[in-house]
């Protein structure tokens, strides 16, 4: 995983099966989702880009950028953004600013010059038909019923709007650690006296995180093809979504018919929807693992104290530089390691199951199924949206090797236990494979597992105050 768990810049890629994957340049550039140097969000992820002043993310010194132009309109916009930073009194992330920045990034278009566009009636119909057909195919390879009440086609801007609530739930626990640390760097007796300073620091911190998150979400909007690309349910429940513009870009150089690309991606989206709709504990399990991991992040208070002691209100980039200098480190404790393993394994199991059932549904129906499967796997291995998002926001680097292991395990379970036996493992989190099981899939496949259905039934009856009657009429002992 990354050395800086709120990592500003991507960690190096881990080789898979002897492949080195994509090479990142020493400065952290390469194949960022935003097409800019220094990771997916530009060389300066906290850069304060001012509307009307040009540039993607602002210069290294945002105030130099602000006052570099004497245009009254630009100067007014600069002061307005500064006022928004210092007046923010909400949670750990300024989500209004995050939304604004994300929409600006989307409006600028992707590095290849493709601009966002409204979805037309023909594209909506094509997505609806693809999801409908995908669900019919999935009915034959999984016991989980359809989880998509509706199928929608989103523009990039609509994806931003629809997924912001989920991003807030994911990111706030991590950012909260920063806000708490900002208030703790001063001695208790001085905190009351320094209230305005602490308030200003938290406002600036919320704005800075809002800036980074907005850049991240905006960049992702130019790349994701649906609502579940990161392995989490980011969109509204029961709504299978594809982004036609990004689906087209995904299949552009694959020499695969556009309808096959759309259908294969619809299969993946519909499979995710089934899992999240009919495994009621799964969403809370995944989001809870993120929160548990966030609680284990510690802040290097010495670096923060140094930044605070030298803070010049006219140069907020000093605090920005401190945030980028590796203040956030994971605690090397059993609890933190367990939280990381739980999250990483759960995400691998979700993606592995989807990969296995989609391949089973598509392999005899789509001539390009194998090619599309490998393309998506390589996309993940070389820094697709999931890896970039988690590495940047919470320092979690998803290992493609784990995803392949999970897919092989689910396929082996299908052969050994059938579709129903495989999918029954989702009934209870304790029945799922562990990280150790991914290392020994054959051992897991042939091991006997407990049936938790009766236990859950008894616990439910006990919660209602019902006591099962004894068949012989004797009193319970």
CSV table of C-alpha atoms in Angstrom, one decimal:
chain,number,residue,atom,x,y,z
A,1,UNK,CA,0.0,0.0,0.0
A,2,UNK,CA,1.0,3.6,-0.3
A,3,UNK,CA,3.5,5.1,2.2
A,4,UNK,CA,1.2,8.1,2.5
A,5,UNK,CA,-2.3,6.8,3.1
A,6,UNK,CA,-4.0,10.0,2.2
A,7,UNK,CA,-1.5,9.7,-0.7
A,8,UNK,CA,-1.2,12.7,-2.9
A,9,UNK,CA,0.1,10.9,-6.0
A,10,UNK,CA,-0.2,7.2,-6.9
A,11,UNK,CA,1.8,4.4,-5.3
A,12,UNK,CA,4.0,2.3,-7.7
A,13,UNK,CA,2.2,-0.5,-9.5
A,14,UNK,CA,2.7,-4.0,-8.2
A,15,UNK,CA,3.9,-6.5,-10.9
A,16,UNK,CA,1.4,-9.2,-11.7
A,17,UNK,CA,2.4,-12.6,-13.0
A,18,UNK,CA,5.8,-11.3,-14.0
A,19,UNK,CA,4.5,-8.3,-15.8
A,20,UNK,CA,5.8,-4.9,-14.7
A,21,UNK,CA,2.6,-3.0,-15.7
A,22,UNK,CA,2.7,0.6,-16.5
A,23,UNK,CA,5.8,2.6,-15.4
A,24,UNK,CA,5.2,5.8,-13.6
A,25,UNK,CA,7.7,8.5,-13.9
A,26,UNK,CA,9.7,9.6,-10.8
A,27,UNK,CA,7.4,12.5,-10.2
A,28,UNK,CA,4.4,10.3,-10.0
A,29,UNK,CA,3.1,11.1,-13.5
A,30,UNK,CA,1.9,8.6,-16.1
A,31,UNK,CA,-1.5,7.3,-16.9
A,32,UNK,CA,-3.6,9.5,-14.5
A,33,UNK,CA,-7.3,9.5,-15.1
A,34,UNK,CA,-7.2,13.2,-15.6
A,35,UNK,CA,-4.5,13.0,-18.2
A,36,UNK,CA,-2.3,15.4,-16.3
A,37,UNK,CA,1.2,15.0,-14.8
A,38,UNK,CA,1.7,14.1,-11.1
A,39,UNK,CA,-1.1,11.6,-10.7
A,40,UNK,CA,-4.7,11.7,-11.8
A,41,UNK,CA,-5.4,15.1,-10.4
A,42,UNK,CA,-2.6,17.1,-11.8
A,43,UNK,CA,0.9,18.0,-10.4
A,44,UNK,CA,-0.8,19.9,-7.6
A,45,UNK,CA,-3.9,18.1,-6.4
A,46,UNK,CA,-4.6,20.9,-4.0
A,47,UNK,CA,-4.0,23.6,-6.6
A,48,UNK,CA,-6.5,26.4,-6.3
A,49,UNK,CA,-7.6,26.9,-9.9
A,50,UNK,CA,-9.5,30.2,-10.3
A,51,UNK,CA,-12.4,30.4,-12.8
A,52,UNK,CA,-11.4,32.5,-15.8
A,53,UNK,CA,-7.7,32.4,-15.0
A,54,UNK,CA,-6.7,29.4,-17.1
A,55,UNK,CA,-5.0,26.2,-16.1
A,56,UNK,CA,-6.3,23.0,-14.7
A,57,UNK,CA,-5.3,23.3,-11.1
A,58,UNK,CA,-3.6,26.5,-10.5
A,59,UNK,CA,0.0,27.2,-9.9
A,60,UNK,CA,2.2,26.0,-7.0
A,61,UNK,CA,1.4,29.3,-5.2
A,62,UNK,CA,-2.4,29.9,-5.5
A,63,UNK,CA,-2.1,33.5,-4.4
A,64,UNK,CA,0.5,34.3,-7.0
A,65,UNK,CA,-1.9,33.0,-9.5
A,66,UNK,CA,-4.7,35.0,-7.9
A,67,UNK,CA,-2.9,38.3,-8.2
A,68,UNK,CA,-0.9,37.6,-11.3
A,69,UNK,CA,-3.8,39.2,-13.3
A,70,UNK,CA,-5.2,42.6,-12.7
A,71,UNK,CA,-8.5,41.8,-14.5
A,72,UNK,CA,-11.1,42.9,-12.0
A,73,UNK,CA,-13.4,40.0,-12.8
A,74,UNK,CA,-10.7,37.5,-12.2
A,75,UNK,CA,-9.6,39.2,-9.0
A,76,UNK,CA,-13.2,39.3,-7.7
A,77,UNK,CA,-13.5,35.5,-8.4
A,78,UNK,CA,-10.2,35.0,-6.5
A,79,UNK,CA,-11.4,36.8,-3.4
A,80,UNK,CA,-14.8,35.1,-3.6
A,81,UNK,CA,-13.1,31.7,-3.6
A,82,UNK,CA,-10.8,32.7,-0.7
A,83,UNK,CA,-13.9,33.9,1.2
A,84,UNK,CA,-15.6,30.5,0.6
A,85,UNK,CA,-12.5,28.8,2.0
A,86,UNK,CA,-12.3,30.9,5.2
A,87,UNK,CA,-16.1,31.1,5.9
A,88,UNK,CA,-16.8,27.3,5.6
A,89,UNK,CA,-18.2,25.9,8.9
A,90,UNK,CA,-19.4,22.5,7.8
A,91,UNK,CA,-17.9,19.0,8.2
A,92,UNK,CA,-14.3,17.8,7.4
A,93,UNK,CA,-14.8,18.3,3.7
A,94,UNK,CA,-16.3,21.3,1.9
A,95,UNK,CA,-18.6,19.3,-0.3
A,96,UNK,CA,-20.1,22.4,-1.9
A,97,UNK,CA,-16.6,23.2,-3.2
A,98,UNK,CA,-16.0,19.6,-4.1
A,99,UNK,CA,-19.1,19.5,-6.2
A,100,UNK,CA,-18.2,22.8,-7.9
A,101,UNK,CA,-14.7,21.7,-8.7
A,102,UNK,CA,-15.9,18.3,-10.0
A,103,UNK,CA,-18.3,20.0,-12.3
A,104,UNK,CA,-15.6,22.4,-13.6
A,105,UNK,CA,-13.3,19.4,-14.3
A,106,UNK,CA,-16.1,17.7,-16.2
A,107,UNK,CA,-16.8,20.8,-18.2
A,108,UNK,CA,-13.2,21.1,-19.3
A,109,UNK,CA,-13.4,17.6,-20.9
A,110,UNK,CA,-10.8,14.8,-20.9
A,111,UNK,CA,-7.3,14.9,-22.1
A,112,UNK,CA,-8.3,13.6,-25.5
A,113,UNK,CA,-10.5,16.6,-26.0
A,114,UNK,CA,-13.8,14.8,-25.5
A,115,UNK,CA,-16.3,17.1,-23.8
A,116,UNK,CA,-19.3,16.0,-21.8
A,117,UNK,CA,-22.7,15.9,-23.6
A,118,UNK,CA,-26.3,15.3,-22.7
A,119,UNK,CA,-27.5,11.8,-23.3
A,120,UNK,CA,-29.9,11.5,-26.3
A,121,UNK,CA,-33.0,9.3,-26.6
A,122,UNK,CA,-31.2,6.7,-28.8
A,123,UNK,CA,-28.4,6.3,-26.2
A,124,UNK,CA,-30.9,5.9,-23.4
A,125,UNK,CA,-32.8,3.2,-25.3
A,126,UNK,CA,-29.6,1.3,-26.1
A,127,UNK,CA,-28.6,1.3,-22.4
A,128,UNK,CA,-32.0,0.1,-21.3
A,129,UNK,CA,-32.0,-2.7,-23.9
A,130,UNK,CA,-28.5,-3.7,-22.9
A,131,UNK,CA,-29.3,-3.9,-19.2
A,132,UNK,CA,-32.5,-5.8,-19.9
A,133,UNK,CA,-30.7,-8.4,-22.0
A,134,UNK,CA,-27.9,-8.6,-19.5
A,135,UNK,CA,-30.3,-9.5,-16.7
A,136,UNK,CA,-31.8,-12.3,-18.9
A,137,UNK,CA,-28.4,-13.8,-19.4
A,138,UNK,CA,-27.5,-13.4,-15.7
A,139,UNK,CA,-30.6,-15.2,-14.6
A,140,UNK,CA,-29.0,-18.4,-16.0
A,141,UNK,CA,-25.7,-18.1,-14.1
A,142,UNK,CA,-26.6,-16.8,-10.7
A,143,UNK,CA,-29.3,-17.5,-8.1
A,144,UNK,CA,-29.5,-13.9,-7.1
A,145,UNK,CA,-32.4,-12.1,-8.8
A,146,UNK,CA,-32.2,-8.9,-10.7
A,147,UNK,CA,-31.2,-5.9,-8.6
A,148,UNK,CA,-31.9,-3.2,-11.1
A,149,UNK,CA,-35.3,-1.6,-10.9
A,150,UNK,CA,-34.4,0.8,-13.7
A,151,UNK,CA,-31.6,1.3,-16.2
A,152,UNK,CA,-30.3,4.8,-16.8
A,153,UNK,CA,-27.9,6.5,-19.1
A,154,UNK,CA,-25.9,9.3,-17.5
A,155,UNK,CA,-23.7,12.1,-18.7
A,156,UNK,CA,-20.5,12.7,-16.8
A,157,UNK,CA,-22.1,15.6,-14.9
A,158,UNK,CA,-25.0,13.4,-13.9
A,159,UNK,CA,-22.6,10.7,-12.6
A,160,UNK,CA,-21.0,13.4,-10.4
A,161,UNK,CA,-24.4,14.5,-9.0
A,162,UNK,CA,-25.6,10.9,-8.4
A,163,UNK,CA,-22.5,9.6,-6.6
A,164,UNK,CA,-21.6,12.5,-4.3
A,165,UNK,CA,-23.6,11.1,-1.4
A,166,UNK,CA,-21.6,7.9,-1.5
A,167,UNK,CA,-18.3,9.7,-1.8
A,168,UNK,CA,-19.3,11.8,1.3
A,169,UNK,CA,-19.9,8.6,3.3
A,170,UNK,CA,-16.5,7.2,2.2
A,171,UNK,CA,-14.3,10.2,2.5
A,172,UNK,CA,-15.6,12.0,5.6
A,173,UNK,CA,-14.2,9.5,8.1
A,174,UNK,CA,-10.7,9.8,6.7
A,175,UNK,CA,-10.9,13.6,6.5
A,176,UNK,CA,-12.3,13.8,10.0
A,177,UNK,CA,-8.9,12.6,11.3
A,178,UNK,CA,-7.3,15.7,9.9
A,179,UNK,CA,-9.8,18.1,11.5
A,180,UNK,CA,-9.4,16.5,14.9
A,181,UNK,CA,-5.6,16.7,14.6
A,182,UNK,CA,-5.7,20.3,13.7
A,183,UNK,CA,-7.5,21.1,17.0
A,184,UNK,CA,-5.2,18.9,19.0
A,185,UNK,CA,-1.8,20.3,18.1
A,186,UNK,CA,-2.2,23.2,20.6
A,187,UNK,CA,-2.1,22.7,24.4
A,188,UNK,CA,-5.5,22.5,26.0
A,189,UNK,CA,-5.1,25.8,27.8
A,190,UNK,CA,-4.3,27.6,24.6
A,191,UNK,CA,-7.1,26.1,22.5
A,192,UNK,CA,-9.8,28.5,23.8
A,193,UNK,CA,-7.5,31.5,23.1
A,194,UNK,CA,-6.7,30.2,19.6
A,195,UNK,CA,-10.3,29.4,18.7
A,196,UNK,CA,-10.3,31.7,15.6
A,197,UNK,CA,-7.0,30.2,14.3
A,198,UNK,CA,-8.3,26.7,14.8
A,199,UNK,CA,-11.5,27.6,13.1
A,200,UNK,CA,-9.6,29.1,10.2
A,201,UNK,CA,-7.4,26.0,9.9
A,202,UNK,CA,-10.4,23.7,9.8
A,203,UNK,CA,-12.1,25.9,7.2
A,204,UNK,CA,-9.0,25.9,5.0
A,205,UNK,CA,-8.6,22.1,5.6
A,206,UNK,CA,-12.2,21.5,4.6
A,207,UNK,CA,-11.7,23.6,1.4
A,208,UNK,CA,-8.4,21.9,0.6
A,209,UNK,CA,-9.9,18.4,0.9
A,210,UNK,CA,-12.9,19.6,-1.1
A,211,UNK,CA,-10.6,20.8,-3.8
A,212,UNK,CA,-8.8,17.5,-4.0
A,213,UNK,CA,-11.9,15.3,-3.8
A,214,UNK,CA,-13.6,17.5,-6.4
A,215,UNK,CA,-10.6,17.1,-8.7
A,216,UNK,CA,-10.7,13.3,-8.1
A,217,UNK,CA,-14.4,12.9,-8.7
A,218,UNK,CA,-14.3,15.1,-11.8
A,219,UNK,CA,-11.4,13.1,-13.3
A,220,UNK,CA,-13.1,9.8,-12.5
A,221,UNK,CA,-16.3,11.1,-14.3
A,222,UNK,CA,-14.3,11.2,-17.5
A,223,UNK,CA,-13.3,7.5,-17.2
A,224,UNK,CA,-15.8,5.4,-15.4
A,225,UNK,CA,-18.4,3.5,-17.5
A,226,UNK,CA,-21.0,2.9,-14.8
A,227,UNK,CA,-22.0,3.4,-11.2
A,228,UNK,CA,-20.0,0.4,-9.8
A,229,UNK,CA,-16.5,0.8,-11.3
A,230,UNK,CA,-14.8,1.1,-8.0
A,231,UNK,CA,-16.4,-2.1,-6.7
A,232,UNK,CA,-18.8,-0.1,-4.4
A,233,UNK,CA,-22.4,1.0,-4.9
A,234,UNK,CA,-21.9,4.7,-5.6
A,235,UNK,CA,-25.2,5.4,-7.2
A,236,UNK,CA,-28.8,5.1,-5.9
A,237,UNK,CA,-29.9,1.6,-5.0
A,238,UNK,CA,-31.6,-0.4,-7.8
A,239,UNK,CA,-30.5,1.9,-10.6
A,240,UNK,CA,-28.1,0.3,-13.1
A,241,UNK,CA,-26.3,3.1,-14.9
A,242,UNK,CA,-23.9,3.4,-17.9
A,243,UNK,CA,-22.2,6.4,-19.3
A,244,UNK,CA,-22.6,6.2,-23.1
A,245,UNK,CA,-19.8,8.7,-23.8
A,246,UNK,CA,-17.3,6.8,-21.7
A,247,UNK,CA,-18.5,3.4,-23.0
A,248,UNK,CA,-17.7,4.6,-26.5
A,249,UNK,CA,-14.3,5.8,-25.4
A,250,UNK,CA,-13.6,2.5,-23.7
A,251,UNK,CA,-14.3,0.5,-26.8
A,252,UNK,CA,-12.7,3.0,-29.3
A,253,UNK,CA,-9.5,1.1,-30.0
A,254,UNK,CA,-10.6,-2.5,-29.2
A,255,UNK,CA,-11.8,-3.5,-32.7
A,256,UNK,CA,-15.0,-4.9,-31.0
A,257,UNK,CA,-18.5,-4.0,-32.1
A,258,UNK,CA,-20.0,-1.2,-30.0
A,259,UNK,CA,-23.1,-3.2,-29.1
A,260,UNK,CA,-20.9,-6.0,-27.7
A,261,UNK,CA,-18.9,-3.5,-25.6
A,262,UNK,CA,-22.0,-2.0,-24.2
A,263,UNK,CA,-23.6,-5.3,-23.5
A,264,UNK,CA,-20.5,-6.7,-21.7
A,265,UNK,CA,-20.3,-3.5,-19.5
A,266,UNK,CA,-24.0,-3.8,-18.9
A,267,UNK,CA,-23.5,-7.4,-17.7
A,268,UNK,CA,-20.9,-6.1,-15.1
A,269,UNK,CA,-23.2,-3.3,-13.9
A,270,UNK,CA,-26.2,-5.6,-13.6
A,271,UNK,CA,-24.2,-8.2,-11.8
A,272,UNK,CA,-23.0,-5.6,-9.2
A,273,UNK,CA,-26.6,-4.5,-8.8
A,274,UNK,CA,-27.7,-8.0,-8.0
A,275,UNK,CA,-25.1,-8.5,-5.4
A,276,UNK,CA,-25.6,-5.2,-3.6
A,277,UNK,CA,-29.4,-5.5,-3.7
A,278,UNK,CA,-29.7,-9.0,-2.4
A,279,UNK,CA,-26.8,-9.2,0.1
A,280,UNK,CA,-28.3,-6.8,2.6
A,281,UNK,CA,-25.2,-6.6,4.9
A,282,UNK,CA,-22.7,-6.1,2.1
A,283,UNK,CA,-22.8,-2.3,1.7
A,284,UNK,CA,-22.5,-1.7,5.4
A,285,UNK,CA,-19.7,-4.2,5.5
A,286,UNK,CA,-17.7,-2.4,2.8
A,287,UNK,CA,-18.3,1.1,4.0
A,288,UNK,CA,-17.7,0.0,7.6
A,289,UNK,CA,-14.3,-1.4,6.6
A,290,UNK,CA,-13.4,2.0,5.1
A,291,UNK,CA,-14.4,3.7,8.3
A,292,UNK,CA,-12.5,1.2,10.5
A,293,UNK,CA,-9.4,1.8,8.4
A,294,UNK,CA,-9.8,5.5,8.7
A,295,UNK,CA,-9.9,5.3,12.5
A,296,UNK,CA,-6.5,3.7,12.4
A,297,UNK,CA,-4.9,6.5,10.6
A,298,UNK,CA,-2.6,8.7,12.8
A,299,UNK,CA,-1.4,12.1,12.1
A,300,UNK,CA,2.2,13.1,12.6
A,301,UNK,CA,1.5,16.0,15.0
A,302,UNK,CA,5.1,17.2,14.9
A,303,UNK,CA,4.7,18.1,11.2
A,304,UNK,CA,1.3,19.6,11.8
A,305,UNK,CA,2.6,21.7,14.8
A,306,UNK,CA,5.5,23.0,12.6
A,307,UNK,CA,3.0,23.9,9.9
A,308,UNK,CA,0.7,25.7,12.4
A,309,UNK,CA,3.6,27.6,14.1
A,310,UNK,CA,4.7,28.9,10.7
A,311,UNK,CA,1.2,29.5,9.3
A,312,UNK,CA,0.9,32.7,7.4
A,313,UNK,CA,-2.8,33.5,6.7
A,314,UNK,CA,-1.7,35.0,3.4
A,315,UNK,CA,0.1,31.9,2.3
A,316,UNK,CA,-2.2,28.9,2.9
A,317,UNK,CA,-0.1,26.8,0.5
A,318,UNK,CA,2.2,26.3,3.6
A,319,UNK,CA,-0.5,24.1,5.1
A,320,UNK,CA,-1.1,22.5,1.7
A,321,UNK,CA,2.6,21.5,1.6
A,322,UNK,CA,2.3,20.0,5.0
A,323,UNK,CA,-0.7,18.0,4.0
A,324,UNK,CA,1.3,16.7,1.1
A,325,UNK,CA,4.4,15.9,3.1
A,326,UNK,CA,3.3,12.6,4.5
A,327,UNK,CA,1.6,13.6,7.8
A,328,UNK,CA,-0.9,10.7,7.5
A,329,UNK,CA,0.5,7.2,8.3
A,330,UNK,CA,-1.3,4.0,9.0
A,331,UNK,CA,-0.9,2.6,12.5
A,332,UNK,CA,1.1,-0.6,12.5
A,333,UNK,CA,-1.3,-2.3,14.8
A,334,UNK,CA,-3.2,-5.6,14.5
A,335,UNK,CA,-6.5,-3.7,14.4
A,336,UNK,CA,-5.3,-1.5,11.5
A,337,UNK,CA,-3.9,-4.5,9.6
A,338,UNK,CA,-7.2,-6.4,10.1
A,339,UNK,CA,-9.2,-3.5,8.9
A,340,UNK,CA,-7.1,-3.2,5.8
A,341,UNK,CA,-7.2,-6.9,5.1
A,342,UNK,CA,-11.0,-7.0,5.6
A,343,UNK,CA,-11.6,-4.1,3.1
A,344,UNK,CA,-9.1,-5.4,0.5
A,345,UNK,CA,-10.5,-9.0,0.7
A,346,UNK,CA,-14.1,-7.9,0.6
A,347,UNK,CA,-13.5,-5.7,-2.5
A,348,UNK,CA,-11.6,-8.6,-4.2
A,349,UNK,CA,-14.5,-11.0,-3.5
A,350,UNK,CA,-17.1,-8.6,-4.9
A,351,UNK,CA,-15.0,-8.0,-8.1
A,352,UNK,CA,-14.1,-11.7,-8.4
A,353,UNK,CA,-17.7,-12.8,-8.2
A,354,UNK,CA,-18.7,-10.3,-10.8
A,355,UNK,CA,-15.9,-11.3,-13.1
A,356,UNK,CA,-16.7,-15.0,-12.7
A,357,UNK,CA,-20.5,-14.7,-13.3
A,358,UNK,CA,-20.2,-12.2,-16.2
A,359,UNK,CA,-17.6,-14.5,-17.9
A,360,UNK,CA,-20.0,-17.5,-17.5
A,361,UNK,CA,-22.9,-15.5,-19.0
A,362,UNK,CA,-20.9,-14.0,-21.9
A,363,UNK,CA,-18.4,-16.6,-23.0
A,364,UNK,CA,-20.8,-18.5,-25.3
A,365,UNK,CA,-22.8,-15.5,-26.4
A,366,UNK,CA,-20.2,-12.7,-27.2
A,367,UNK,CA,-17.3,-13.5,-29.5
A,368,UNK,CA,-15.3,-10.8,-27.8
A,369,UNK,CA,-16.0,-11.9,-24.2
A,370,UNK,CA,-12.4,-13.1,-23.5
A,371,UNK,CA,-10.8,-10.0,-25.0
A,372,UNK,CA,-13.1,-7.7,-23.1
A,373,UNK,CA,-12.5,-9.5,-19.9
A,374,UNK,CA,-8.7,-9.3,-20.3
A,375,UNK,CA,-9.0,-5.6,-21.2
A,376,UNK,CA,-10.8,-4.8,-18.0
A,377,UNK,CA,-8.4,-6.8,-16.0
A,378,UNK,CA,-5.4,-5.0,-17.5
A,379,UNK,CA,-7.2,-1.7,-17.0
A,380,UNK,CA,-7.5,-2.5,-13.3
A,381,UNK,CA,-3.9,-3.8,-13.1
A,382,UNK,CA,-2.4,-0.6,-14.7
A,383,UNK,CA,-4.3,1.9,-12.7
A,384,UNK,CA,-8.0,2.0,-13.5
A,385,UNK,CA,-10.5,4.2,-11.6
A,386,UNK,CA,-10.7,1.9,-8.6
A,387,UNK,CA,-7.0,1.8,-7.9
A,388,UNK,CA,-6.5,5.5,-8.4
A,389,UNK,CA,-9.4,6.5,-6.2
A,390,UNK,CA,-8.5,4.3,-3.3
A,391,UNK,CA,-4.8,5.0,-3.5
A,392,UNK,CA,-5.4,8.7,-3.5
A,393,UNK,CA,-8.3,9.1,-1.0
A,394,UNK,CA,-7.5,6.5,1.6
A,395,UNK,CA,-4.2,5.0,0.6
A,396,UNK,CA,-5.5,1.6,-0.3
A,397,UNK,CA,-3.9,0.0,-3.3
A,398,UNK,CA,-6.1,-2.8,-4.7
A,399,UNK,CA,-4.0,-5.7,-5.8
A,400,UNK,CA,-5.1,-7.1,-9.2
A,401,UNK,CA,-3.5,-10.5,-8.1
A,402,UNK,CA,-6.2,-10.7,-5.4
A,403,UNK,CA,-8.9,-10.1,-7.9
A,404,UNK,CA,-7.8,-12.9,-10.2
A,405,UNK,CA,-7.5,-15.2,-7.2
A,406,UNK,CA,-11.0,-14.4,-6.1
A,407,UNK,CA,-12.4,-14.9,-9.6
A,408,UNK,CA,-10.7,-18.3,-9.8
A,409,UNK,CA,-12.1,-19.3,-6.4
A,410,UNK,CA,-15.7,-18.4,-7.3
A,411,UNK,CA,-15.3,-20.3,-10.6
A,412,UNK,CA,-14.0,-23.4,-8.7
A,413,UNK,CA,-17.0,-23.1,-6.2
A,414,UNK,CA,-19.4,-23.1,-9.2
A,415,UNK,CA,-17.9,-26.3,-10.5
A,416,UNK,CA,-17.8,-28.0,-7.0
A,417,UNK,CA,-21.1,-26.7,-5.5
A,418,UNK,CA,-23.1,-25.4,-8.3
A,419,UNK,CA,-24.6,-21.9,-8.7
A,420,UNK,CA,-26.8,-22.1,-5.7
A,421,UNK,CA,-24.1,-23.4,-3.4
A,422,UNK,CA,-21.7,-20.7,-4.6
A,423,UNK,CA,-24.1,-17.8,-4.1
A,424,UNK,CA,-25.3,-19.2,-0.7
A,425,UNK,CA,-22.0,-18.0,0.7
A,426,UNK,CA,-23.2,-14.4,0.5
A,427,UNK,CA,-25.9,-15.2,3.1
A,428,UNK,CA,-23.6,-14.4,6.0
A,429,UNK,CA,-20.2,-12.5,6.1
A,430,UNK,CA,-18.6,-15.3,8.2
A,431,UNK,CA,-19.2,-17.7,5.4
A,432,UNK,CA,-17.2,-15.8,2.9
A,433,UNK,CA,-13.6,-16.8,2.0
A,434,UNK,CA,-10.8,-15.0,3.8
A,435,UNK,CA,-7.5,-13.6,2.6
A,436,UNK,CA,-6.0,-17.0,3.5
A,437,UNK,CA,-8.6,-18.8,1.5
A,438,UNK,CA,-7.6,-16.8,-1.5
A,439,UNK,CA,-4.2,-18.3,-1.2
A,440,UNK,CA,-5.6,-21.8,-1.0
A,441,UNK,CA,-8.8,-21.8,-3.0
A,442,UNK,CA,-9.0,-25.6,-3.4
A,443,UNK,CA,-8.9,-26.0,0.4
A,444,UNK,CA,-11.7,-23.6,0.8
A,445,UNK,CA,-13.8,-25.1,-2.0
A,446,UNK,CA,-13.8,-28.6,-0.5
A,447,UNK,CA,-14.1,-27.5,3.1
A,448,UNK,CA,-17.5,-28.0,4.9
A,449,UNK,CA,-19.1,-24.7,5.9
A,450,UNK,CA,-21.6,-24.0,8.6
A,451,UNK,CA,-25.2,-23.1,7.6
A,452,UNK,CA,-26.0,-19.9,9.4
A,453,UNK,CA,-29.7,-19.7,8.2
A,454,UNK,CA,-31.1,-21.6,11.3
A,455,UNK,CA,-29.0,-19.6,13.7
A,456,UNK,CA,-30.2,-16.3,12.1
A,457,UNK,CA,-33.8,-17.6,12.4
A,458,UNK,CA,-33.4,-18.4,16.0
A,459,UNK,CA,-31.8,-15.1,16.8
A,460,UNK,CA,-34.6,-13.3,15.0
A,461,UNK,CA,-37.2,-15.2,17.0
A,462,UNK,CA,-35.4,-14.4,20.2
A,463,UNK,CA,-35.4,-10.8,19.3
A,464,UNK,CA,-39.2,-10.9,18.9
A,465,UNK,CA,-39.6,-12.6,22.2
A,466,UNK,CA,-40.7,-15.9,20.6
A,467,UNK,CA,-39.5,-19.2,22.1
A,468,UNK,CA,-39.6,-22.2,19.8
A,469,UNK,CA,-41.9,-24.9,21.3
A,470,UNK,CA,-40.4,-28.2,22.3
A,471,UNK,CA,-41.8,-31.0,20.2
A,472,UNK,CA,-42.5,-33.2,23.2
A,473,UNK,CA,-44.3,-30.6,25.2
A,474,UNK,CA,-41.6,-30.4,27.9
A,475,UNK,CA,-40.5,-27.1,29.3
A,476,UNK,CA,-37.4,-25.6,27.9
A,477,UNK,CA,-34.4,-26.3,30.1
